[in-house]
CSV table of C-alpha atoms in Angstrom, one decimal:
chain,number,residue,atom,x,y,z
A,3,UNK,CA,0.0,0.0,0.0
A,4,UNK,CA,2.8,2.4,0.9
A,5,UNK,CA,4.5,1.7,-2.5
A,6,UNK,CA,1.3,2.4,-4.3
A,7,UNK,CA,0.8,5.7,-2.4
A,8,UNK,CA,4.4,6.6,-3.2
A,9,UNK,CA,4.0,5.9,-6.9
A,10,UNK,CA,0.8,7.9,-6.9
A,11,UNK,CA,2.4,10.9,-5.3
A,12,UNK,CA,5.3,10.7,-7.7
A,13,UNK,CA,2.9,10.7,-10.6
A,14,UNK,CA,1.1,13.7,-9.2
A,15,UNK,CA,4.3,15.6,-8.7
A,16,UNK,CA,5.4,14.8,-12.3
A,17,UNK,CA,2.1,16.0,-13.7
A,18,UNK,CA,2.3,19.2,-11.8
A,19,UNK,CA,5.9,19.8,-13.0
A,20,UNK,CA,5.2,19.2,-16.7
A,21,UNK,CA,1.7,20.6,-17.0
A,22,UNK,CA,1.6,24.0,-18.6
A,23,UNK,CA,-0.2,26.9,-16.9
A,24,UNK,CA,-3.3,28.3,-18.4
A,25,UNK,CA,-1.3,30.9,-20.2
A,26,UNK,CA,1.2,28.3,-21.4
A,27,UNK,CA,-1.6,26.1,-22.7
A,28,UNK,CA,-3.0,29.0,-24.7
A,29,UNK,CA,0.5,29.7,-26.1
A,30,UNK,CA,0.9,26.0,-27.1
A,31,UNK,CA,-2.5,26.0,-28.8
A,32,UNK,CA,-1.5,29.2,-30.7
A,33,UNK,CA,1.8,27.7,-31.7
A,34,UNK,CA,0.3,24.4,-32.8
A,35,UNK,CA,-1.9,26.3,-35.2
A,36,UNK,CA,1.3,27.5,-36.8
A,37,UNK,CA,2.3,23.9,-37.5
A,38,UNK,CA,5.2,23.9,-35.0
A,39,UNK,CA,6.9,20.8,-33.7
A,40,UNK,CA,8.3,20.1,-30.2
A,41,UNK,CA,11.0,22.7,-30.2
A,42,UNK,CA,9.6,26.3,-29.8
A,43,UNK,CA,10.9,29.8,-29.7
A,44,UNK,CA,8.7,31.4,-27.1
A,45,UNK,CA,7.8,35.1,-27.1
A,46,UNK,CA,6.1,37.2,-24.4
A,47,UNK,CA,4.4,39.2,-27.1
A,48,UNK,CA,2.8,37.3,-30.0
A,49,UNK,CA,2.2,40.5,-32.0
A,50,UNK,CA,5.2,42.4,-30.8
A,51,UNK,CA,7.5,41.7,-33.7
A,52,UNK,CA,7.5,41.2,-37.5
A,53,UNK,CA,8.0,37.4,-37.3
A,54,UNK,CA,5.5,34.8,-36.1
A,55,UNK,CA,6.4,32.2,-33.5
A,56,UNK,CA,8.3,29.7,-35.5
A,57,UNK,CA,10.3,26.4,-35.0
A,58,UNK,CA,14.0,26.7,-34.2
A,59,UNK,CA,14.8,25.0,-37.5
A,60,UNK,CA,13.2,27.9,-39.4
A,61,UNK,CA,14.3,30.8,-37.3
A,62,UNK,CA,17.9,29.7,-37.4
A,63,UNK,CA,18.1,28.9,-41.1
A,64,UNK,CA,21.6,28.2,-42.3
A,65,UNK,CA,23.2,29.9,-45.4
A,66,UNK,CA,22.4,27.7,-48.3
A,67,UNK,CA,24.3,27.8,-51.6
A,68,UNK,CA,25.1,25.4,-54.5
A,69,UNK,CA,27.9,23.7,-52.5
A,70,UNK,CA,26.3,22.8,-49.2
A,71,UNK,CA,22.9,22.1,-50.8
A,72,UNK,CA,24.6,18.9,-52.2
A,73,UNK,CA,24.9,17.6,-48.7
A,74,UNK,CA,21.7,18.7,-47.0
A,75,UNK,CA,18.1,19.5,-47.7
A,76,UNK,CA,17.3,22.8,-49.3
A,77,UNK,CA,13.9,23.3,-47.6
A,78,UNK,CA,11.9,25.6,-47.9
A,79,UNK,CA,13.1,25.9,-51.5
A,80,UNK,CA,11.8,23.6,-54.2
A,81,UNK,CA,15.1,23.1,-55.9
A,82,UNK,CA,18.8,23.3,-54.8
A,83,UNK,CA,20.1,26.8,-55.5
A,84,UNK,CA,22.3,27.7,-58.5
A,85,UNK,CA,25.0,30.2,-57.7
A,86,UNK,CA,27.9,32.2,-59.2
A,87,UNK,CA,30.8,33.8,-57.3
A,88,UNK,CA,31.6,37.5,-57.5
A,89,UNK,CA,34.0,39.0,-60.0
A,90,UNK,CA,37.0,40.9,-58.7
A,91,UNK,CA,38.4,44.1,-60.1
A,92,UNK,CA,40.8,42.2,-62.5
A,93,UNK,CA,37.9,40.3,-64.0
A,94,UNK,CA,38.8,37.0,-62.4
A,95,UNK,CA,36.2,35.1,-60.5
A,96,UNK,CA,36.8,34.5,-56.7
A,97,UNK,CA,37.7,31.1,-55.4
A,98,UNK,CA,34.8,28.6,-55.8
A,99,UNK,CA,33.5,26.8,-52.7
A,100,UNK,CA,32.9,29.8,-50.5
A,101,UNK,CA,29.4,31.1,-50.0
A,102,UNK,CA,30.7,34.6,-49.1
A,103,UNK,CA,29.8,36.9,-51.9
A,104,UNK,CA,27.8,34.4,-54.0
A,105,UNK,CA,24.8,35.3,-56.0
A,106,UNK,CA,22.2,32.5,-56.2
A,107,UNK,CA,18.8,31.6,-57.7
A,108,UNK,CA,16.2,30.2,-55.2
A,109,UNK,CA,12.8,29.0,-56.2
A,110,UNK,CA,9.7,28.0,-54.3
A,111,UNK,CA,7.1,26.3,-56.5
A,112,UNK,CA,4.2,27.6,-54.6
A,113,UNK,CA,4.3,30.5,-52.1
A,114,UNK,CA,1.7,29.9,-49.4
A,115,UNK,CA,-0.4,27.8,-51.7
A,116,UNK,CA,-0.4,30.4,-54.5
A,117,UNK,CA,1.9,31.3,-57.4
A,118,UNK,CA,5.6,30.3,-57.5
A,119,UNK,CA,8.4,32.6,-56.8
A,120,UNK,CA,12.1,32.8,-57.8
A,121,UNK,CA,14.6,34.9,-56.0
A,122,UNK,CA,18.0,36.0,-57.4
A,123,UNK,CA,19.9,37.2,-54.4
A,124,UNK,CA,22.6,36.4,-51.8
A,125,UNK,CA,22.5,33.4,-49.5
A,126,UNK,CA,22.2,35.8,-46.6
A,127,UNK,CA,19.0,37.4,-47.9
A,128,UNK,CA,17.5,34.0,-48.8
A,129,UNK,CA,18.2,32.8,-45.3
A,130,UNK,CA,16.6,35.9,-43.7
A,131,UNK,CA,13.2,35.2,-45.4
A,132,UNK,CA,13.2,31.4,-45.4
A,133,UNK,CA,11.4,31.3,-42.0
A,134,UNK,CA,8.4,33.2,-43.3
A,135,UNK,CA,8.0,31.7,-46.8
A,136,UNK,CA,5.8,28.8,-45.5
A,137,UNK,CA,4.3,30.4,-42.5
A,138,UNK,CA,0.5,30.4,-43.3
A,139,UNK,CA,-0.5,32.5,-40.3
A,140,UNK,CA,-0.5,36.2,-41.0
A,141,UNK,CA,-3.5,37.0,-38.8
A,142,UNK,CA,-1.2,38.8,-36.3
A,143,UNK,CA,-0.2,41.3,-39.0
A,144,UNK,CA,-3.7,41.7,-40.3
A,145,UNK,CA,-4.9,42.5,-36.7
A,146,UNK,CA,-2.1,45.1,-36.5
A,147,UNK,CA,-3.1,46.6,-39.9
A,148,UNK,CA,-6.8,46.4,-39.1
A,149,UNK,CA,-7.5,44.9,-42.6
A,150,UNK,CA,-6.8,41.6,-44.2
A,151,UNK,CA,-4.4,40.9,-47.1
A,152,UNK,CA,-7.2,40.7,-49.6
A,153,UNK,CA,-9.1,42.9,-52.0
A,154,UNK,CA,-12.0,44.9,-50.7
A,155,UNK,CA,-14.3,43.3,-53.3
A,156,UNK,CA,-15.2,39.7,-54.0
A,157,UNK,CA,-13.6,38.2,-57.2
A,158,UNK,CA,-17.0,38.1,-59.0
A,159,UNK,CA,-17.7,41.8,-58.4
A,160,UNK,CA,-14.5,43.6,-59.1
A,161,UNK,CA,-15.2,47.3,-59.8
A,162,UNK,CA,-12.9,47.6,-62.8
A,163,UNK,CA,-12.3,46.0,-66.2
A,164,UNK,CA,-9.8,46.0,-69.1
A,165,UNK,CA,-10.6,48.5,-71.8
A,166,UNK,CA,-9.0,49.9,-74.9
A,167,UNK,CA,-7.3,53.2,-74.1
A,168,UNK,CA,-6.5,55.6,-77.0
A,169,UNK,CA,-2.7,55.8,-77.4
A,170,UNK,CA,-2.0,53.2,-74.7
A,171,UNK,CA,-3.5,50.0,-76.0
A,172,UNK,CA,-5.4,48.7,-73.0
A,173,UNK,CA,-5.8,49.9,-69.4
A,174,UNK,CA,-7.8,49.2,-66.3
A,175,UNK,CA,-10.9,51.3,-66.0
A,176,UNK,CA,-13.3,51.7,-63.0
A,177,UNK,CA,-16.8,50.2,-63.7
A,178,UNK,CA,-18.3,51.2,-60.3
A,179,UNK,CA,-17.5,53.9,-57.6
A,180,UNK,CA,-14.3,53.1,-55.7
A,181,UNK,CA,-13.8,54.8,-52.3
A,182,UNK,CA,-10.5,56.1,-51.1
A,183,UNK,CA,-8.6,53.4,-49.2
A,184,UNK,CA,-10.3,50.4,-50.8
A,185,UNK,CA,-7.8,47.7,-51.7
A,186,UNK,CA,-8.2,46.8,-55.4
A,187,UNK,CA,-5.5,44.1,-55.9
A,188,UNK,CA,-3.1,42.0,-53.7
A,189,UNK,CA,-0.3,39.9,-55.2
A,190,UNK,CA,3.0,38.2,-54.2
A,191,UNK,CA,6.0,38.4,-56.6
A,192,UNK,CA,6.9,35.7,-59.0
A,193,UNK,CA,10.5,37.0,-59.4
A,194,UNK,CA,12.7,39.1,-57.1
A,195,UNK,CA,16.2,40.3,-58.2
A,196,UNK,CA,18.9,42.0,-56.1
A,197,UNK,CA,19.1,45.6,-57.1
A,198,UNK,CA,22.9,46.0,-56.8
A,199,UNK,CA,24.4,43.4,-59.2
A,200,UNK,CA,27.8,45.2,-59.6
A,201,UNK,CA,30.0,42.5,-58.1
A,202,UNK,CA,28.9,39.8,-60.5
A,203,UNK,CA,29.6,38.9,-64.1
A,204,UNK,CA,26.8,39.9,-66.4
A,205,UNK,CA,26.8,36.6,-68.3
A,206,UNK,CA,26.5,34.8,-64.9
A,207,UNK,CA,23.6,37.0,-64.0
A,208,UNK,CA,21.8,36.2,-67.2
A,209,UNK,CA,22.2,32.5,-66.4
A,210,UNK,CA,20.7,32.9,-63.0
A,211,UNK,CA,17.8,34.8,-64.4
A,212,UNK,CA,17.3,32.0,-66.9
A,213,UNK,CA,17.2,29.5,-64.1
A,214,UNK,CA,14.8,31.7,-62.1
A,215,UNK,CA,12.4,31.8,-65.0
A,216,UNK,CA,12.6,28.2,-66.1
A,217,UNK,CA,12.0,26.9,-62.6
A,218,UNK,CA,8.8,28.8,-62.2
A,219,UNK,CA,5.5,26.9,-62.8
A,220,UNK,CA,4.5,27.0,-66.5
A,221,UNK,CA,1.5,29.4,-65.8
A,222,UNK,CA,3.8,31.9,-64.0
A,223,UNK,CA,6.3,31.8,-66.9
A,224,UNK,CA,3.5,32.6,-69.3
A,225,UNK,CA,2.4,35.5,-67.2
A,226,UNK,CA,6.0,36.8,-67.2
A,227,UNK,CA,6.5,36.5,-70.9
A,228,UNK,CA,3.2,38.3,-71.6
A,229,UNK,CA,4.5,41.5,-70.0
A,230,UNK,CA,5.7,44.4,-72.0
A,231,UNK,CA,9.4,44.8,-72.8
A,232,UNK,CA,11.6,47.0,-75.0
A,233,UNK,CA,13.2,44.3,-77.0
A,234,UNK,CA,16.7,45.8,-76.3
A,235,UNK,CA,18.0,43.3,-73.7
A,236,UNK,CA,17.9,39.7,-72.6
A,237,UNK,CA,14.2,38.8,-72.3
A,238,UNK,CA,13.9,38.2,-68.5
A,239,UNK,CA,16.1,41.2,-67.7
A,240,UNK,CA,14.1,43.3,-70.1
A,241,UNK,CA,10.8,42.3,-68.4
A,242,UNK,CA,12.2,43.0,-65.0
A,243,UNK,CA,13.6,46.4,-66.0
A,244,UNK,CA,10.3,47.4,-67.7
A,245,UNK,CA,7.8,46.1,-65.2
A,246,UNK,CA,9.2,45.7,-61.7
A,247,UNK,CA,8.7,47.6,-58.5
A,248,UNK,CA,11.3,48.7,-56.0
A,249,UNK,CA,11.0,46.6,-52.8
A,250,UNK,CA,13.1,45.4,-49.9
A,251,UNK,CA,13.7,41.8,-49.0
A,252,UNK,CA,15.5,41.1,-45.7
A,253,UNK,CA,16.2,44.8,-45.5
A,254,UNK,CA,18.0,44.8,-48.9
A,255,UNK,CA,16.8,46.6,-52.0
A,256,UNK,CA,15.4,44.3,-54.8
A,257,UNK,CA,13.3,44.6,-57.9
A,258,UNK,CA,10.0,42.7,-57.6
A,259,UNK,CA,7.9,41.5,-60.5
A,260,UNK,CA,4.1,41.4,-59.8
A,261,UNK,CA,2.6,40.5,-63.1
A,262,UNK,CA,-1.0,41.2,-62.3
A,263,UNK,CA,-0.1,44.7,-61.0
A,264,UNK,CA,2.9,45.3,-63.4
A,265,UNK,CA,2.7,48.9,-64.6
A,266,UNK,CA,2.4,49.5,-68.4
A,267,UNK,CA,4.9,52.0,-69.8
A,268,UNK,CA,3.7,51.7,-73.4
A,269,UNK,CA,0.8,50.7,-75.7
A,270,UNK,CA,2.4,47.2,-76.1
A,271,UNK,CA,1.4,46.2,-72.6
A,272,UNK,CA,-2.0,44.5,-72.0
A,273,UNK,CA,-4.1,43.6,-69.0
A,274,UNK,CA,-2.1,45.8,-66.6
A,275,UNK,CA,-2.4,49.2,-64.8
A,276,UNK,CA,-0.9,52.1,-66.6
A,277,UNK,CA,1.6,54.5,-65.1
A,278,UNK,CA,0.9,58.1,-64.2
A,279,UNK,CA,3.0,60.7,-62.4
A,280,UNK,CA,-0.1,61.9,-60.5
A,281,UNK,CA,-1.9,58.6,-60.0
A,282,UNK,CA,-5.3,57.8,-58.4
A,283,UNK,CA,-4.0,54.6,-56.8
A,284,UNK,CA,-0.9,53.8,-54.8
A,285,UNK,CA,1.1,50.6,-54.0
A,286,UNK,CA,1.7,49.4,-50.5
A,287,UNK,CA,4.3,46.7,-49.9
A,288,UNK,CA,4.7,44.3,-46.9
A,289,UNK,CA,8.3,43.1,-46.4
A,290,UNK,CA,6.9,40.4,-44.1
A,291,UNK,CA,4.6,38.7,-46.6
A,292,UNK,CA,6.2,40.2,-49.8
A,293,UNK,CA,2.7,41.1,-50.8
A,294,UNK,CA,2.0,44.2,-52.9
A,295,UNK,CA,-1.4,46.0,-52.7
A,296,UNK,CA,-3.0,48.5,-55.0
A,297,UNK,CA,-5.0,50.9,-53.0
A,298,UNK,CA,-7.3,53.7,-54.1
A,299,UNK,CA,-5.5,57.0,-53.5
A,300,UNK,CA,-8.7,59.0,-53.9
A,301,UNK,CA,-12.4,58.4,-54.6
A,302,UNK,CA,-12.6,57.1,-58.2
A,303,UNK,CA,-15.6,57.3,-60.4
A,304,UNK,CA,-16.9,54.9,-63.1
A,305,UNK,CA,-15.0,55.5,-66.3
A,306,UNK,CA,-11.8,56.7,-64.7
A,307,UNK,CA,-8.7,54.9,-65.6
A,308,UNK,CA,-6.8,53.4,-62.7
A,309,UNK,CA,-3.1,54.3,-62.5
A,310,UNK,CA,-0.1,53.9,-60.2
A,311,UNK,CA,3.4,55.4,-60.0
A,312,UNK,CA,6.3,53.2,-58.9
A,313,UNK,CA,9.6,54.0,-60.6
A,314,UNK,CA,11.4,57.0,-59.3
A,315,UNK,CA,14.9,58.2,-58.3
A,316,UNK,CA,15.7,57.7,-54.6
A,317,UNK,CA,14.4,61.0,-53.3
A,318,UNK,CA,13.4,59.0,-50.2
A,319,UNK,CA,15.2,56.0,-48.8
A,320,UNK,CA,12.7,53.2,-49.5
A,321,UNK,CA,9.7,52.5,-51.6
A,322,UNK,CA,7.6,55.5,-52.6
A,323,UNK,CA,4.9,56.3,-55.1
A,324,UNK,CA,5.0,60.0,-56.2
A,325,UNK,CA,8.0,62.3,-56.8
A,326,UNK,CA,8.6,65.9,-56.0
A,327,UNK,CA,10.5,66.4,-59.2
A,328,UNK,CA,8.8,68.7,-61.8
A,329,UNK,CA,7.4,66.8,-64.8
A,330,UNK,CA,10.1,67.7,-67.3
A,331,UNK,CA,12.9,66.4,-65.0
A,332,UNK,CA,11.0,63.1,-64.4
A,333,UNK,CA,10.6,62.6,-68.1
A,334,UNK,CA,14.3,62.9,-68.7
A,335,UNK,CA,15.0,60.4,-65.9
A,336,UNK,CA,12.4,57.9,-67.1
A,337,UNK,CA,13.7,58.1,-70.6
A,338,UNK,CA,17.3,57.5,-69.5
A,339,UNK,CA,16.7,54.7,-67.0
A,340,UNK,CA,13.6,52.9,-68.3
A,341,UNK,CA,13.5,53.8,-72.0
A,342,UNK,CA,10.1,55.4,-72.3
A,343,UNK,CA,8.6,58.9,-72.4
A,344,UNK,CA,5.7,59.3,-70.0
A,345,UNK,CA,2.5,60.4,-71.6
A,346,UNK,CA,0.3,60.7,-68.4
A,347,UNK,CA,-1.9,63.8,-67.9
A,348,UNK,CA,0.7,65.5,-65.7
A,349,UNK,CA,3.5,65.2,-68.3
A,350,UNK,CA,1.5,65.3,-71.6
A,351,UNK,CA,-1.5,67.3,-70.6
A,352,UNK,CA,-0.7,69.0,-67.3
A,353,UNK,CA,-3.8,71.3,-67.5
A,354,UNK,CA,-5.9,68.4,-66.4
A,355,UNK,CA,-3.6,67.5,-63.5
A,356,UNK,CA,-3.1,71.0,-62.4
A,357,UNK,CA,-6.8,71.8,-62.4
A,358,UNK,CA,-6.8,74.3,-65.3
A,359,UNK,CA,-9.8,74.2,-67.6
A,360,UNK,CA,-9.4,73.4,-71.2
A,361,UNK,CA,-6.3,71.8,-72.7
A,362,UNK,CA,-6.7,72.9,-76.3
A,363,UNK,CA,-4.8,76.2,-75.7
A,364,UNK,CA,-1.1,75.4,-75.9
A,365,UNK,CA,-0.2,78.4,-73.8
A,366,UNK,CA,-2.7,77.3,-71.1
A,367,UNK,CA,-1.1,73.8,-71.1
A,368,UNK,CA,2.4,75.2,-70.5
A,369,UNK,CA,1.1,77.7,-67.9
A,370,UNK,CA,-0.5,74.8,-66.0
A,371,UNK,CA,2.7,72.8,-66.2
A,372,UNK,CA,4.7,75.7,-64.7
A,373,UNK,CA,2.2,76.0,-61.9
A,374,UNK,CA,2.7,72.3,-61.1
A,375,UNK,CA,6.5,72.7,-61.3
A,376,UNK,CA,6.5,75.7,-59.0
A,377,UNK,CA,4.3,73.9,-56.4
A,378,UNK,CA,6.6,70.9,-56.2
A,379,UNK,CA,9.7,73.0,-56.2
A,380,UNK,CA,8.2,75.0,-53.3
A,381,UNK,CA,8.3,72.1,-51.0
A,382,UNK,CA,12.1,71.9,-51.4
A,383,UNK,CA,12.4,75.6,-50.8
A,384,UNK,CA,10.3,75.4,-47.6
A,385,UNK,CA,12.5,72.6,-46.2
A,386,UNK,CA,15.7,74.5,-47.2
A,387,UNK,CA,14.5,77.7,-45.5
A,388,UNK,CA,13.8,75.8,-42.3
A,389,UNK,CA,17.2,74.2,-42.4
A,390,UNK,CA,19.0,77.5,-43.0
A,391,UNK,CA,17.3,79.2,-40.0
A,392,UNK,CA,19.9,80.0,-37.4
A,393,UNK,CA,19.8,78.1,-34.1
A,394,UNK,CA,17.6,79.8,-31.6
A,395,UNK,CA,15.7,81.7,-34.4
A,396,UNK,CA,13.3,79.0,-35.5
A,397,UNK,CA,9.8,79.6,-34.0
A,398,UNK,CA,6.8,77.3,-33.6
A,399,UNK,CA,4.8,79.7,-35.7
A,400,UNK,CA,7.3,79.4,-38.6
A,401,UNK,CA,7.2,75.6,-38.5
A,402,UNK,CA,3.4,75.5,-38.3
A,403,UNK,CA,3.2,77.8,-41.3
A,404,UNK,CA,5.6,75.6,-43.3
A,405,UNK,CA,3.7,72.5,-42.4
A,406,UNK,CA,0.4,74.1,-43.5
A,407,UNK,CA,1.8,75.2,-46.8
A,408,UNK,CA,3.3,71.7,-47.5
A,409,UNK,CA,0.0,70.0,-46.7
A,410,UNK,CA,-1.7,72.4,-49.2
A,411,UNK,CA,0.8,71.6,-52.0
A,412,UNK,CA,0.6,67.9,-51.2
A,413,UNK,CA,-3.2,68.0,-51.5
A,414,UNK,CA,-3.1,69.9,-54.8
A,415,UNK,CA,-0.4,67.8,-56.4
A,416,UNK,CA,-1.5,64.4,-54.9
A,417,UNK,CA,1.6,63.9,-52.9
A,418,UNK,CA,-0.1,62.5,-49.8
A,419,UNK,CA,2.1,59.4,-49.7
A,420,UNK,CA,5.2,61.6,-49.2
A,421,UNK,CA,3.8,63.7,-46.4
A,422,UNK,CA,4.9,61.3,-43.8
A,423,UNK,CA,8.5,61.6,-44.9
A,424,UNK,CA,8.1,65.4,-44.9
A,425,UNK,CA,6.7,65.5,-41.4
A,426,UNK,CA,9.8,63.5,-40.3
A,427,UNK,CA,12.2,65.9,-42.0
A,428,UNK,CA,10.6,68.9,-40.4
A,429,UNK,CA,10.7,67.1,-37.0
A,430,UNK,CA,14.5,66.5,-37.5
A,431,UNK,CA,15.0,70.2,-38.3
A,432,UNK,CA,13.2,71.2,-35.1
A,433,UNK,CA,15.4,68.9,-33.0
A,434,UNK,CA,18.6,70.1,-34.8
A,435,UNK,CA,17.8,73.7,-34.0
A,436,UNK,CA,17.2,73.2,-30.3
A,437,UNK,CA,20.1,70.9,-29.4
A,438,UNK,CA,22.6,72.7,-27.1
A,439,UNK,CA,20.2,75.6,-26.4
A,440,UNK,CA,18.8,76.5,-23.0
A,441,UNK,CA,15.8,74.5,-22.1
A,442,UNK,CA,13.5,77.5,-21.6
A,443,UNK,CA,12.9,78.3,-25.3
A,444,UNK,CA,13.0,74.8,-26.7
A,445,UNK,CA,10.2,72.9,-25.0
A,446,UNK,CA,7.5,74.0,-27.4
A,447,UNK,CA,9.6,73.1,-30.5
A,448,UNK,CA,10.4,69.7,-29.1
A,449,UNK,CA,6.7,69.1,-28.4
A,450,UNK,CA,5.9,70.2,-31.9
A,451,UNK,CA,8.5,67.8,-33.3
A,452,UNK,CA,6.9,65.0,-31.3
A,453,UNK,CA,3.5,65.8,-32.7
A,454,UNK,CA,5.0,65.8,-36.3
A,455,UNK,CA,6.7,62.5,-35.6
A,456,UNK,CA,3.3,61.0,-34.5
A,457,UNK,CA,1.7,62.3,-37.7
A,458,UNK,CA,4.6,60.8,-39.7
A,459,UNK,CA,4.0,57.4,-38.1
A,460,UNK,CA,0.3,57.5,-38.9
A,461,UNK,CA,0.9,58.5,-42.5
A,462,UNK,CA,3.5,55.8,-43.0
A,463,UNK,CA,1.4,53.1,-41.4
A,464,UNK,CA,-1.2,53.8,-44.0
A,465,UNK,CA,0.8,54.5,-47.1
A,466,UNK,CA,3.9,52.4,-46.5
A,467,UNK,CA,2.4,49.7,-44.3
A,468,UNK,CA,2.7,48.8,-40.6
A,469,UNK,CA,5.7,46.4,-41.2
A,470,UNK,CA,7.5,48.6,-43.7
A,471,UNK,CA,11.0,49.8,-42.9
A,472,UNK,CA,10.0,53.4,-43.4
A,473,UNK,CA,7.4,53.0,-40.7
A,474,UNK,CA,9.9,51.3,-38.4
A,475,UNK,CA,12.3,54.3,-38.8
A,476,UNK,CA,9.5,56.7,-38.0
A,477,UNK,CA,8.6,54.8,-34.9
A,478,UNK,CA,12.2,54.9,-33.7
A,479,UNK,CA,12.3,58.7,-34.2
A,480,UNK,CA,9.0,59.1,-32.3
A,481,UNK,CA,10.4,57.0,-29.4
A,482,UNK,CA,13.5,59.3,-29.2
A,483,UNK,CA,11.3,62.4,-29.2
A,484,UNK,CA,9.0,61.0,-26.5
A,485,UNK,CA,12.1,60.4,-24.4
A,486,UNK,CA,13.3,64.0,-25.0
A,487,UNK,CA,9.9,65.4,-24.0
A,488,UNK,CA,9.9,63.3,-20.8
A,489,UNK,CA,13.5,64.4,-19.9
A,490,UNK,CA,12.7,68.1,-20.4
A,491,UNK,CA,9.4,68.1,-18.6
């Protein structure tokens, strides 16, 4: 009897030791829904980061290249990678066998049950995103966003259709009213290519692009080849240069090909959204999911053509939609870098974009273009004037006046997606002008800078995305200003 009691007590003790608490049980259920195994990476905040709770084997992914893939599995990729070494200054290739400096092609045949995706990048970047490629649970990010990664309309009732557009071939035209903020399209890329390919041999890069295209599912290859191109380069490179978006993968700049969203630069393109320098839609990119969304910039009426803007010089550090450059400067850059002359309303008929009535009068057209040019140039002048103000001379009233004028220009020129960056720049100027001064005259400027930083975060969460690097930078700036306000109070 004593032995039985002892065994019973031992079993009870063991059960108490190994049984999870109520909170632990909930965490386990949550983790099991993600498909995790026995090993777990626990987190005190399920929504506190940009990565879901994942198994150790995924969060600690090893660098995978063509050499070590021969001796181990290449999960989550569908094929072993194909790689090339970098080329040194003398033109000789570096010593084979080292993953350092390699450029590789990685392919997953189906990304989260959808289309395939190929990635031409370094092993370091591929490793950084491997953990999220097969993670089906993105509800945490959707809760943070407040909306799902899905169009605002059911597939059978999309408020747009393809139509013939004079001078453009085809375009996407609204067939029903579309409200500002509604999501029209959501897509993941079928091809991602590292932006800086300088260290590698051009022939080797072409070979990697060829592997990237051939390894995609047949349907995705067809979607790629149906996109417009100039005919002046290797076909895959040509398609990428003509249709891709600027995105970041693992914090590194890449070009991303989204064939259903791909922007048309000429009449040869079909079944895609046309480009405009002053668009009525904008693109929003999620580095976590790699998804690109097309969102209504403004209220759109039936009969209006949908347009986005995605290819611009790096006026701002990461993905952006609308430039501050005047139209004639943008046309020169577009012609030089992408081989086309923009014919949108702002460039070809600026009277419409600038709000002038009647475009038949050539003088009126050029006058309207000058108005648009002056407005955009004025933003740069405002920022420069604030920056040139002597320390101790910048006043709250001057900053508020500058902000109000910039907001007015942004509204007239449809530059809303850039306003978050501009708020951040002005906040930086306020801080710069008060550092080292006596605390008496700086409290109001610091508080104004904090308010601008909060507005910057709100704008970037909406236009860039809650998990975008631009938003993360804005949040860091806000935290620093919150600390400064607390220290000075």
